[in-house]
Amino acid sequence: MSVPALSGRVFLLITGASQGIGRQIAESFAPLLGDGSLVLLLARSASGLQETAGKLSGKIKVHTVSVDLSTATADKLRDIIGTALTPAGAKQFEKAVIVHNAASVGDVSQSTVAMTDFQVWRDYYDLNVFAPAVLNGVFMEFFNADAKVARLVINITSKCGIEPFKSMAYYCSGKAAREMFFKVFAVEYPNVNVLNYSPGPVETDMLRTVQTNIGDPEVKEAFVQLATSRSALTTEQTVSRLVKILESQNYKSGQHVDYYDSGY
């Protein structure tokens, strides 16, 4: 398969790459990259990152950095990307791709009126909204118009960003804010290809956390049903769909595209 957005000499950055969807994106994207490409994998788990790196093709370079994105400063992120690029810089690549995947579901046991701790809100938004926004800005500093590379930004979003689910106000509000940020980015920078991809219900640790801890009984039953009916998607299924969407390019930059949407 040839995916134009991922072909040639590519710099690919993936957050949350130590497990789940992030790991699968690395595994599925890597074979599509051309010789001389570099994959930068970020996550908190150093061992998980090494496991992911070990699954990638030897034809590309892989750089892993264990980092807590919720506390990393812009300068720290500049250092990480700059070190990976080496003195040759951004111009050695034909394309630059960043996948904002890292996220947490937050406390799903509470209703909205119980969410009264400012620090919990700040911690949640630091990782899920502020970190991808700042990282995206830093990434674009390196891969600006002067670098003359084609740029693709993928934000892993959720149906929860456009539809409310009881007991999931942290997650729903965070996904909504994050998606809108990338929609604004898309209209500000029309020469950057931006996709908000909603992967559907995927069998991951996050899904299992929701199934176990969700406070609202109605929503809990719906999520538990995914397990009993075995209807949750595998990471391979959802990332394969993402690749096909990128191959078709049949979306408007910044658009929310769900796994189940037709026409892609």
PDB file of N, CA and C in Angstrom, residues 69-70 102-108 115 117-132 158 160 168-178 206 210:
ATOM      1  N   LEU A  69       4.490  14.170  29.461  1.00  0.00           N
ATOM      2  CA  LEU A  69       4.068  15.331  28.686  1.00  0.00           C
ATOM      3  C   LEU A  69       3.266  16.324  29.510  1.00  0.00           C
ATOM      4  N   SER A  70       2.662  15.867  30.593  1.00  0.00           N
ATOM      5  CA  SER A  70       1.848  16.766  31.405  1.00  0.00           C
ATOM      6  C   SER A  70       2.696  17.788  32.168  1.00  0.00           C
ATOM      7  N   ALA A 102      -1.390  10.556  22.967  1.00  0.00           N
ATOM      8  CA  ALA A 102      -1.351  10.419  24.427  1.00  0.00           C
ATOM      9  C   ALA A 102      -2.579  11.060  25.069  1.00  0.00           C
ATOM     10  N   ALA A 103      -3.194  10.320  25.984  1.00  0.00           N
ATOM     11  CA  ALA A 103      -4.400  10.812  26.646  1.00  0.00           C
ATOM     12  C   ALA A 103      -4.703   9.933  27.852  1.00  0.00           C
ATOM     13  N   SER A 104      -5.538  10.452  28.736  1.00  0.00           N
ATOM     14  CA  SER A 104      -6.043   9.656  29.852  1.00  0.00           C
ATOM     15  C   SER A 104      -7.546   9.861  29.937  1.00  0.00           C
ATOM     16  N   VAL A 105      -8.241   8.912  30.529  1.00  0.00           N
ATOM     17  CA  VAL A 105      -9.698   9.007  30.619  1.00  0.00           C
ATOM     18  C   VAL A 105     -10.142   9.818  31.831  1.00  0.00           C
ATOM     19  N   GLY A 106      -9.279   9.925  32.840  1.00  0.00           N
ATOM     20  CA  GLY A 106      -9.633  10.663  34.042  1.00  0.00           C
ATOM     21  C   GLY A 106     -10.529   9.860  34.973  1.00  0.00           C
ATOM     22  N   ASP A 107     -11.015  10.524  36.003  1.00  0.00           N
ATOM     23  CA  ASP A 107     -11.903   9.894  36.976  1.00  0.00           C
ATOM     24  C   ASP A 107     -13.298   9.780  36.368  1.00  0.00           C
ATOM     25  N   VAL A 108     -13.745   8.553  36.135  1.00  0.00           N
ATOM     26  CA  VAL A 108     -15.062   8.335  35.531  1.00  0.00           C
ATOM     27  C   VAL A 108     -16.091   7.878  36.559  1.00  0.00           C
ATOM     28  N   MET A 115     -17.256  17.299  40.735  1.00  0.00           N
ATOM     29  CA  MET A 115     -15.935  17.615  40.199  1.00  0.00           C
ATOM     30  C   MET A 115     -15.544  19.026  40.616  1.00  0.00           C
ATOM     31  N   ASP A 117     -12.597  19.886  42.470  1.00  0.00           N
ATOM     32  CA  ASP A 117     -11.189  20.061  42.838  1.00  0.00           C
ATOM     33  C   ASP A 117     -10.444  20.711  41.669  1.00  0.00           C
ATOM     34  N   PHE A 118     -10.022  21.955  41.850  1.00  0.00           N
ATOM     35  CA  PHE A 118      -9.305  22.665  40.792  1.00  0.00           C
ATOM     36  C   PHE A 118      -8.058  21.912  40.332  1.00  0.00           C
ATOM     37  N   GLN A 119      -7.335  21.300  41.276  1.00  0.00           N
ATOM     38  CA  GLN A 119      -6.078  20.651  40.915  1.00  0.00           C
ATOM     39  C   GLN A 119      -6.299  19.438  40.026  1.00  0.00           C
ATOM     40  N   VAL A 120      -7.360  18.700  40.298  1.00  0.00           N
ATOM     41  CA  VAL A 120      -7.689  17.550  39.446  1.00  0.00           C
ATOM     42  C   VAL A 120      -7.975  18.027  38.020  1.00  0.00           C
ATOM     43  N   TRP A 121      -8.742  19.107  37.919  1.00  0.00           N
ATOM     44  CA  TRP A 121      -9.020  19.671  36.592  1.00  0.00           C
ATOM     45  C   TRP A 121      -7.729  20.115  35.904  1.00  0.00           C
ATOM     46  N   ARG A 122      -6.859  20.792  36.628  1.00  0.00           N
ATOM     47  CA  ARG A 122      -5.612  21.277  36.029  1.00  0.00           C
ATOM     48  C   ARG A 122      -4.736  20.118  35.561  1.00  0.00           C
ATOM     49  N   ASP A 123      -4.614  19.104  36.411  1.00  0.00           N
ATOM     50  CA  ASP A 123      -3.793  17.945  36.038  1.00  0.00           C
ATOM     51  C   ASP A 123      -4.344  17.266  34.793  1.00  0.00           C
ATOM     52  N   TYR A 124      -5.652  17.140  34.731  1.00  0.00           N
ATOM     53  CA  TYR A 124      -6.249  16.468  33.574  1.00  0.00           C
ATOM     54  C   TYR A 124      -6.013  17.265  32.292  1.00  0.00           C
ATOM     55  N   TYR A 125      -6.241  18.551  32.354  1.00  0.00           N
ATOM     56  CA  TYR A 125      -6.074  19.380  31.159  1.00  0.00           C
ATOM     57  C   TYR A 125      -4.611  19.566  30.777  1.00  0.00           C
ATOM     58  N   ASP A 126      -3.707  19.514  31.750  1.00  0.00           N
ATOM     59  CA  ASP A 126      -2.283  19.603  31.427  1.00  0.00           C
ATOM     60  C   ASP A 126      -1.884  18.531  30.416  1.00  0.00           C
ATOM     61  N   LEU A 127      -2.307  17.297  30.659  1.00  0.00           N
ATOM     62  CA  LEU A 127      -1.940  16.195  29.768  1.00  0.00           C
ATOM     63  C   LEU A 127      -2.787  16.166  28.503  1.00  0.00           C
ATOM     64  N   ASN A 128      -4.064  16.362  28.648  1.00  0.00           N
ATOM     65  CA  ASN A 128      -4.994  16.066  27.563  1.00  0.00           C
ATOM     66  C   ASN A 128      -5.300  17.224  26.625  1.00  0.00           C
ATOM     67  N   VAL A 129      -5.047  18.453  27.074  1.00  0.00           N
ATOM     68  CA  VAL A 129      -5.321  19.613  26.225  1.00  0.00           C
ATOM     69  C   VAL A 129      -4.081  20.484  26.042  1.00  0.00           C
ATOM     70  N   PHE A 130      -3.479  20.891  27.156  1.00  0.00           N
ATOM     71  CA  PHE A 130      -2.367  21.841  27.067  1.00  0.00           C
ATOM     72  C   PHE A 130      -1.114  21.216  26.453  1.00  0.00           C
ATOM     73  N   ALA A 131      -0.796  19.979  26.842  1.00  0.00           N
ATOM     74  CA  ALA A 131       0.419  19.332  26.316  1.00  0.00           C
ATOM     75  C   ALA A 131       0.376  19.167  24.800  1.00  0.00           C
ATOM     76  N   PRO A 132      -0.704  18.620  24.213  1.00  0.00           N
ATOM     77  CA  PRO A 132      -0.712  18.522  22.749  1.00  0.00           C
ATOM     78  C   PRO A 132      -0.703  19.876  22.053  1.00  0.00           C
ATOM     79  N   SER A 158     -12.319  11.489  19.904  1.00  0.00           N
ATOM     80  CA  SER A 158     -13.287  10.492  20.372  1.00  0.00           C
ATOM     81  C   SER A 158     -14.701  10.968  20.093  1.00  0.00           C
ATOM     82  N   CYS A 160     -16.721  10.913  22.263  1.00  0.00           N
ATOM     83  CA  CYS A 160     -17.001  11.638  23.508  1.00  0.00           C
ATOM     84  C   CYS A 160     -16.711  13.129  23.387  1.00  0.00           C
ATOM     85  N   MET A 168     -18.470  11.018  32.502  1.00  0.00           N
ATOM     86  CA  MET A 168     -17.244  11.151  31.707  1.00  0.00           C
ATOM     87  C   MET A 168     -16.968  12.609  31.347  1.00  0.00           C
ATOM     88  N   ALA A 169     -17.273  13.526  32.267  1.00  0.00           N
ATOM     89  CA  ALA A 169     -17.120  14.952  31.957  1.00  0.00           C
ATOM     90  C   ALA A 169     -15.666  15.369  31.755  1.00  0.00           C
ATOM     91  N   TYR A 170     -14.745  14.770  32.503  1.00  0.00           N
ATOM     92  CA  TYR A 170     -13.333  15.092  32.267  1.00  0.00           C
ATOM     93  C   TYR A 170     -12.956  14.728  30.834  1.00  0.00           C
ATOM     94  N   TYR A 171     -13.229  13.496  30.483  1.00  0.00           N
ATOM     95  CA  TYR A 171     -12.830  12.980  29.171  1.00  0.00           C
ATOM     96  C   TYR A 171     -13.560  13.697  28.038  1.00  0.00           C
ATOM     97  N   CYS A 172     -14.881  13.849  28.165  1.00  0.00           N
ATOM     98  CA  CYS A 172     -15.665  14.482  27.108  1.00  0.00           C
ATOM     99  C   CYS A 172     -15.243  15.935  26.894  1.00  0.00           C
ATOM    100  N   SER A 173     -15.102  16.678  27.986  1.00  0.00           N
ATOM    101  CA  SER A 173     -14.741  18.090  27.850  1.00  0.00           C
ATOM    102  C   SER A 173     -13.318  18.246  27.331  1.00  0.00           C
ATOM    103  N   GLY A 174     -12.418  17.373  27.784  1.00  0.00           N
ATOM    104  CA  GLY A 174     -11.041  17.429  27.313  1.00  0.00           C
ATOM    105  C   GLY A 174     -10.925  17.127  25.827  1.00  0.00           C
ATOM    106  N   LYS A 175     -11.634  16.099  25.376  1.00  0.00           N
ATOM    107  CA  LYS A 175     -11.607  15.746  23.954  1.00  0.00           C
ATOM    108  C   LYS A 175     -12.236  16.846  23.107  1.00  0.00           C
ATOM    109  N   ALA A 176     -13.312  17.452  23.608  1.00  0.00           N
ATOM    110  CA  ALA A 176     -13.961  18.539  22.869  1.00  0.00           C
ATOM    111  C   ALA A 176     -13.026  19.732  22.722  1.00  0.00           C
ATOM    112  N   ALA A 177     -12.375  20.108  23.820  1.00  0.00           N
ATOM    113  CA  ALA A 177     -11.456  21.251  23.783  1.00  0.00           C
ATOM    114  C   ALA A 177     -10.271  20.972  22.866  1.00  0.00           C
ATOM    115  N   ARG A 178      -9.728  19.794  22.993  1.00  0.00           N
ATOM    116  CA  ARG A 178      -8.559  19.415  22.180  1.00  0.00           C
ATOM    117  C   ARG A 178      -8.914  19.387  20.690  1.00  0.00           C
ATOM    118  N   MET A 206      -7.579   1.760  28.529  1.00  0.00           N
ATOM    119  CA  MET A 206      -8.513   2.847  28.804  1.00  0.00           C
ATOM    120  C   MET A 206      -9.956   2.353  28.788  1.00  0.00           C
ATOM    121  N   VAL A 210     -12.769   2.255  31.952  1.00  0.00           N
ATOM    122  CA  VAL A 210     -14.135   2.770  31.908  1.00  0.00           C
ATOM    123  C   VAL A 210     -15.135   1.677  32.279  1.00  0.00           C
TER     124      VAL A 210
END
